[in-house]
CSV table of C-alpha atoms and ligand atoms in Angstrom, one decimal:
chain,number,residue,atom,x,y,z
A,19,MET,CA,-48.6,-180.6,241.5
A,20,HIS,CA,-45.2,-179.1,240.8
A,21,ASP,CA,-46.1,-175.4,240.3
A,22,PRO,CA,-44.6,-173.6,243.3
A,23,ALA,CA,-47.2,-170.8,243.2
A,24,LYS,CA,-49.9,-173.5,243.4
A,25,ILE,CA,-48.3,-175.3,246.4
A,26,GLN,CA,-47.9,-171.9,248.1
A,27,LEU,CA,-51.6,-171.1,247.5
A,28,ILE,CA,-52.8,-174.5,248.9
A,29,MET,CA,-50.7,-174.0,252.0
A,30,GLU,CA,-52.1,-170.5,252.5
A,31,LEU,CA,-55.7,-171.9,252.1
A,32,ARG,CA,-54.9,-174.6,254.7
A,33,ARG,CA,-53.5,-172.1,257.1
A,34,GLY,CA,-56.6,-170.1,256.7
A,35,GLY,CA,-58.7,-173.0,257.9
A,36,ILE,CA,-59.7,-174.5,254.6
A,37,ARG,CA,-59.7,-178.2,255.4
A,38,ASP,CA,-62.2,-179.9,253.1
A,39,PRO,CA,-59.9,-182.3,251.1
A,40,ARG,CA,-62.4,-182.5,248.2
A,41,LEU,CA,-62.4,-178.7,247.9
A,42,LEU,CA,-58.6,-178.4,248.2
A,43,ASN,CA,-58.3,-181.0,245.5
A,44,VAL,CA,-60.7,-179.1,243.2
A,45,ILE,CA,-58.6,-175.9,243.7
A,46,GLU,CA,-55.4,-177.8,243.0
A,47,THR,CA,-56.7,-179.4,239.8
A,48,LEU,CA,-58.9,-176.7,238.3
A,49,PRO,CA,-56.7,-174.4,236.0
A,50,ARG,CA,-57.5,-170.9,237.3
A,51,GLU,CA,-55.2,-169.5,234.6
A,52,LEU,CA,-57.9,-170.2,232.1
A,53,PHE,CA,-60.3,-167.9,234.0
A,54,VAL,CA,-58.1,-164.9,234.2
A,55,GLU,CA,-57.2,-162.5,231.4
A,56,GLN,CA,-54.0,-163.0,229.5
A,57,PRO,CA,-51.9,-160.3,231.2
A,58,PHE,CA,-52.6,-161.7,234.6
A,59,ARG,CA,-51.9,-165.4,233.7
A,60,ALA,CA,-48.6,-165.4,235.6
A,61,ARG,CA,-50.5,-164.3,238.7
A,62,ALA,CA,-53.3,-166.9,238.4
A,63,TYR,CA,-52.3,-168.6,241.7
A,64,ASP,CA,-51.7,-165.5,243.7
A,65,ASN,CA,-54.2,-165.3,246.5
A,66,ALA,CA,-55.7,-162.2,245.0
A,67,ALA,CA,-58.7,-161.0,243.1
A,68,LEU,CA,-57.9,-160.1,239.5
A,69,PRO,CA,-59.6,-157.8,237.1
A,70,ILE,CA,-62.0,-159.2,234.4
A,71,ALA,CA,-64.2,-157.3,231.9
A,72,GLY,CA,-66.8,-154.8,232.9
A,73,GLY,CA,-64.7,-153.5,235.8
A,74,GLN,CA,-65.5,-156.8,237.7
A,75,THR,CA,-63.1,-159.3,239.4
A,76,ILE,CA,-62.5,-163.0,239.6
A,77,SER,CA,-62.7,-163.5,243.4
A,78,GLN,CA,-59.7,-164.1,245.6
A,79,PRO,CA,-59.0,-167.9,245.9
A,80,TYR,CA,-59.4,-167.7,249.7
A,81,ALA,CA,-62.8,-166.0,249.4
A,82,VAL,CA,-63.9,-168.8,246.9
A,83,ALA,CA,-62.6,-171.5,249.2
A,84,PHE,CA,-64.1,-170.0,252.3
A,85,MET,CA,-67.5,-169.5,250.8
A,86,THR,CA,-67.5,-172.9,249.2
A,87,GLN,CA,-66.6,-174.5,252.5
A,88,ALA,CA,-69.2,-172.6,254.4
A,89,LEU,CA,-71.8,-173.7,251.7
A,90,GLU,CA,-71.3,-177.4,252.6
A,91,VAL,CA,-72.2,-178.6,249.1
A,92,GLY,CA,-73.1,-182.2,248.7
A,93,PRO,CA,-72.8,-184.3,245.5
A,94,ARG,CA,-76.5,-184.5,244.8
A,95,MET,CA,-77.3,-180.8,245.3
A,96,LYS,CA,-78.6,-178.2,243.0
A,97,VAL,CA,-76.8,-174.9,243.5
A,98,LEU,CA,-77.6,-171.4,242.3
A,99,GLU,CA,-74.8,-168.9,241.9
A,100,VAL,CA,-75.4,-165.2,241.4
A,101,GLY,CA,-72.5,-163.4,239.6
A,102,THR,CA,-70.9,-165.8,237.2
A,103,GLY,CA,-68.1,-163.4,236.4
A,104,SER,CA,-65.1,-165.4,235.0
A,105,GLY,CA,-67.0,-168.7,235.8
A,106,TYR,CA,-64.3,-169.9,238.2
A,107,GLN,CA,-66.5,-170.2,241.3
A,108,ALA,CA,-69.2,-172.0,239.2
A,109,ALA,CA,-66.5,-174.4,237.9
A,110,VAL,CA,-65.4,-175.1,241.5
A,111,LEU,CA,-69.0,-175.8,242.5
A,112,SER,CA,-69.6,-178.0,239.5
A,113,ARG,CA,-67.0,-180.5,240.8
A,114,LEU,CA,-68.7,-180.7,244.2
A,115,CYS,CA,-72.5,-180.9,243.3
A,116,ARG,CA,-74.9,-182.2,240.8
A,117,ARG,CA,-75.8,-179.1,238.9
A,118,VAL,CA,-74.9,-175.4,239.0
A,119,TYR,CA,-77.2,-172.6,237.8
A,120,SER,CA,-75.3,-169.4,237.4
A,121,VAL,CA,-76.6,-165.9,236.4
A,122,GLU,CA,-74.4,-162.9,235.2
A,123,ARG,CA,-75.7,-159.4,234.4
A,124,TYR,CA,-72.9,-158.7,231.9
A,125,ARG,CA,-73.5,-160.5,228.6
A,126,SER,CA,-69.8,-160.4,227.6
A,127,LEU,CA,-68.8,-162.1,230.9
A,128,HIS,CA,-71.6,-164.7,230.6
A,129,ASP,CA,-70.4,-165.5,227.0
A,130,ARG,CA,-66.8,-165.8,228.0
A,131,ALA,CA,-67.6,-168.1,231.0
A,132,GLU,CA,-69.8,-170.4,228.8
A,133,GLU,CA,-66.8,-170.8,226.4
A,134,ARG,CA,-64.6,-171.8,229.3
A,135,PHE,CA,-67.1,-174.4,230.6
A,136,ARG,CA,-67.2,-175.8,227.1
A,137,ALA,CA,-63.4,-175.8,226.6
A,138,LEU,CA,-63.0,-177.6,230.0
A,139,GLY,CA,-65.7,-180.1,229.2
A,140,ILE,CA,-67.9,-179.1,232.1
A,141,HIS,CA,-71.5,-180.1,231.4
A,142,ASN,CA,-73.3,-179.6,234.7
A,143,ILE,CA,-73.4,-175.8,234.7
A,144,THR,CA,-76.3,-174.0,233.1
A,145,SER,CA,-75.6,-170.2,232.9
A,146,ARG,CA,-77.6,-167.3,231.7
A,147,HIS,CA,-77.4,-163.6,231.2
A,148,GLY,CA,-79.9,-161.8,233.4
A,149,ASP,CA,-80.5,-160.2,236.8
A,150,GLY,CA,-79.4,-162.7,239.5
A,151,MET,CA,-81.3,-160.7,242.2
A,152,LYS,CA,-84.4,-162.3,240.7
A,153,GLY,CA,-82.8,-165.7,241.2
A,154,TRP,CA,-83.9,-168.5,238.8
A,155,PRO,CA,-87.7,-169.1,239.7
A,156,GLU,CA,-88.1,-171.9,237.1
A,157,GLN,CA,-85.4,-174.0,238.8
A,158,ALA,CA,-86.2,-173.1,242.4
A,159,PRO,CA,-86.0,-174.3,245.1
A,160,PHE,CA,-82.2,-174.8,245.5
A,161,GLU,CA,-80.5,-176.6,248.2
A,162,ARG,CA,-77.7,-174.0,248.1
A,163,ILE,CA,-77.3,-170.5,246.9
A,164,LEU,CA,-74.1,-168.6,246.6
A,165,VAL,CA,-74.0,-164.9,245.9
A,166,THR,CA,-70.6,-163.6,244.7
A,167,ALA,CA,-71.3,-159.9,244.8
A,168,ALA,CA,-72.0,-157.8,247.9
A,169,ALA,CA,-75.6,-157.1,248.7
A,170,SER,CA,-76.6,-154.1,250.9
A,171,ARG,CA,-79.3,-156.1,252.6
A,172,ILE,CA,-80.5,-159.7,252.8
A,173,PRO,CA,-81.6,-160.7,249.3
A,174,THR,CA,-85.1,-161.8,250.2
A,175,THR,CA,-86.1,-163.0,246.6
A,176,LEU,CA,-83.2,-165.4,246.8
A,177,VAL,CA,-84.2,-166.6,250.3
A,178,ASP,CA,-87.7,-167.4,248.9
A,179,GLN,CA,-86.0,-169.7,246.3
A,180,LEU,CA,-84.0,-171.6,249.0
A,181,ALA,CA,-85.2,-175.1,249.8
A,182,GLU,CA,-86.2,-176.0,253.5
A,183,GLY,CA,-83.0,-176.8,255.2
A,184,GLY,CA,-81.1,-174.9,252.5
A,185,VAL,CA,-78.1,-172.6,253.0
A,186,MET,CA,-77.2,-169.4,251.3
A,187,VAL,CA,-73.8,-167.8,251.6
A,188,PHE,CA,-73.4,-164.1,250.5
A,189,PRO,CA,-71.2,-161.1,251.2
A,190,LEU,CA,-73.2,-158.3,252.9
A,191,GLU,CA,-72.2,-154.7,252.9
A,192,LYS,CA,-73.2,-153.8,256.5
A,193,ASN,CA,-71.8,-150.3,256.3
A,194,PRO,CA,-70.2,-148.4,253.4
A,195,GLY,CA,-66.9,-150.2,252.8
A,196,ALA,CA,-67.4,-152.9,255.5
A,197,GLN,CA,-68.5,-156.2,254.2
A,198,VAL,CA,-68.9,-159.5,256.0
A,199,ILE,CA,-69.6,-163.1,254.6
A,200,MET,CA,-73.0,-164.2,255.9
A,201,ARG,CA,-74.3,-167.7,256.1
A,202,LEU,CA,-78.1,-168.0,256.1
A,203,THR,CA,-80.0,-171.2,256.9
A,204,ARG,CA,-83.7,-171.7,256.0
A,205,THR,CA,-85.5,-174.0,258.4
A,206,ALA,CA,-89.2,-174.9,258.3
A,207,LYS,CA,-90.0,-172.1,260.7
A,208,ARG,CA,-87.4,-169.5,260.4
A,209,ILE,CA,-84.3,-167.9,258.9
A,210,GLU,CA,-81.1,-168.0,260.8
A,211,THR,CA,-78.2,-165.9,259.9
A,212,CYS,CA,-74.5,-166.0,261.1
A,213,GLU,CA,-71.8,-163.5,260.4
A,214,MET,CA,-68.5,-165.1,259.4
A,215,ILE,CA,-65.5,-163.1,258.3
A,216,PRO,CA,-64.8,-159.7,256.8
A,217,THR,CA,-64.5,-159.6,253.0
A,218,ARG,CA,-64.3,-157.4,249.9
A,219,PHE,CA,-66.5,-158.1,246.9
A,220,VAL,CA,-67.8,-155.9,244.0
A,221,PRO,CA,-71.4,-154.8,244.6
A,222,LEU,CA,-74.5,-156.7,243.6
A,223,VAL,CA,-76.3,-154.4,241.2
A,224,GLU,CA,-80.0,-154.7,240.2
A,225,GLY,CA,-80.9,-155.3,236.5
A,226,VAL,CA,-78.8,-156.4,233.5
A,227,ALA,CA,-75.7,-154.4,232.4
A,228,GLN,CA,-75.5,-152.4,229.2
A,229,ASP,CA,-72.4,-153.9,227.6
A,230,GLY,CA,-73.4,-154.1,224.1
B,2,SAH,N1,-68.1,-165.7,240.8
B,2,SAH,C1,-67.2,-164.9,240.0
B,2,SAH,C2,-67.0,-163.6,240.8
B,2,SAH,C3,-67.3,-162.4,239.9
B,2,SAH,S1,-67.4,-160.8,240.7
B,2,SAH,C4,-65.9,-165.5,239.7
B,2,SAH,O1,-65.7,-166.6,240.1
B,2,SAH,O2,-65.2,-165.0,238.8
B,2,SAH,C5,-69.2,-160.7,240.9
B,2,SAH,C6,-70.0,-160.8,239.6
B,2,SAH,O3,-71.3,-160.6,240.0
B,2,SAH,C7,-69.6,-159.7,238.5
B,2,SAH,O4,-69.3,-160.4,237.4
B,2,SAH,C8,-70.9,-158.9,238.4
B,2,SAH,O5,-71.2,-158.4,237.1
B,2,SAH,C9,-72.0,-159.9,238.9
B,2,SAH,N2,-73.3,-159.3,239.4
B,2,SAH,C10,-73.4,-158.2,240.1
B,2,SAH,N3,-74.8,-158.0,240.4
B,2,SAH,C11,-75.4,-159.0,239.7
B,2,SAH,C12,-76.8,-159.3,239.5
B,2,SAH,N4,-77.8,-158.6,240.0
B,2,SAH,N5,-77.1,-160.4,238.7
B,2,SAH,C13,-76.1,-161.2,238.1
B,2,SAH,N6,-74.8,-160.9,238.3
B,2,SAH,C14,-74.5,-159.8,239.0
């Protein structure tokens, strides 16, 4: 790893409490420049969200790392991601678990992300164009669910698709403009939630997008 921007980013993530060596290794080796649009390639290792199609963003690396760490993904797990976007978060997850199912409401983003998975030879991501708020009932239950767009309340349809002992991490818009990353655990008897850190994500929107 000789790219100074990359070294800087990994140091920043470590300082921010990202300690999981497997995760840091994935971020180090996965080419984020392939997930950002051409004009932003030079800034691919900035710790910043960057614009993608449909007025959406590829999430900030720290947010990706923090949420992935909070999810505690294991190598045998089946994970659902809501909000494929660029496909970067799904690609990170794919290196840490058995299979990723990812849903995106913009067809154009879904298509581009699939091309990237193919180009990178990633074979354990199944993605589809649709409304991720409905989850992926045919594949439920999931050991882990990661939502990468901000919900205005706990997405109960997704909680229903979580396995017993499963964990869901999602940004929640508590008040207009004030979001927090939430970690939710489903036990046999109840749902436990824990507020983690403030954050900023694009909104979770119901239904598929009309982007031709
Ligand atoms: N995980 C992405 C982050 C993209 S931003 C990445 O790594 O690049 C969040 C994405 O969620 C956007 O692409 C947005 O279109 C999508 N989204 C919002 N609401 C959705 C919904 N109901 N179903 C599926 N995708 C949704």
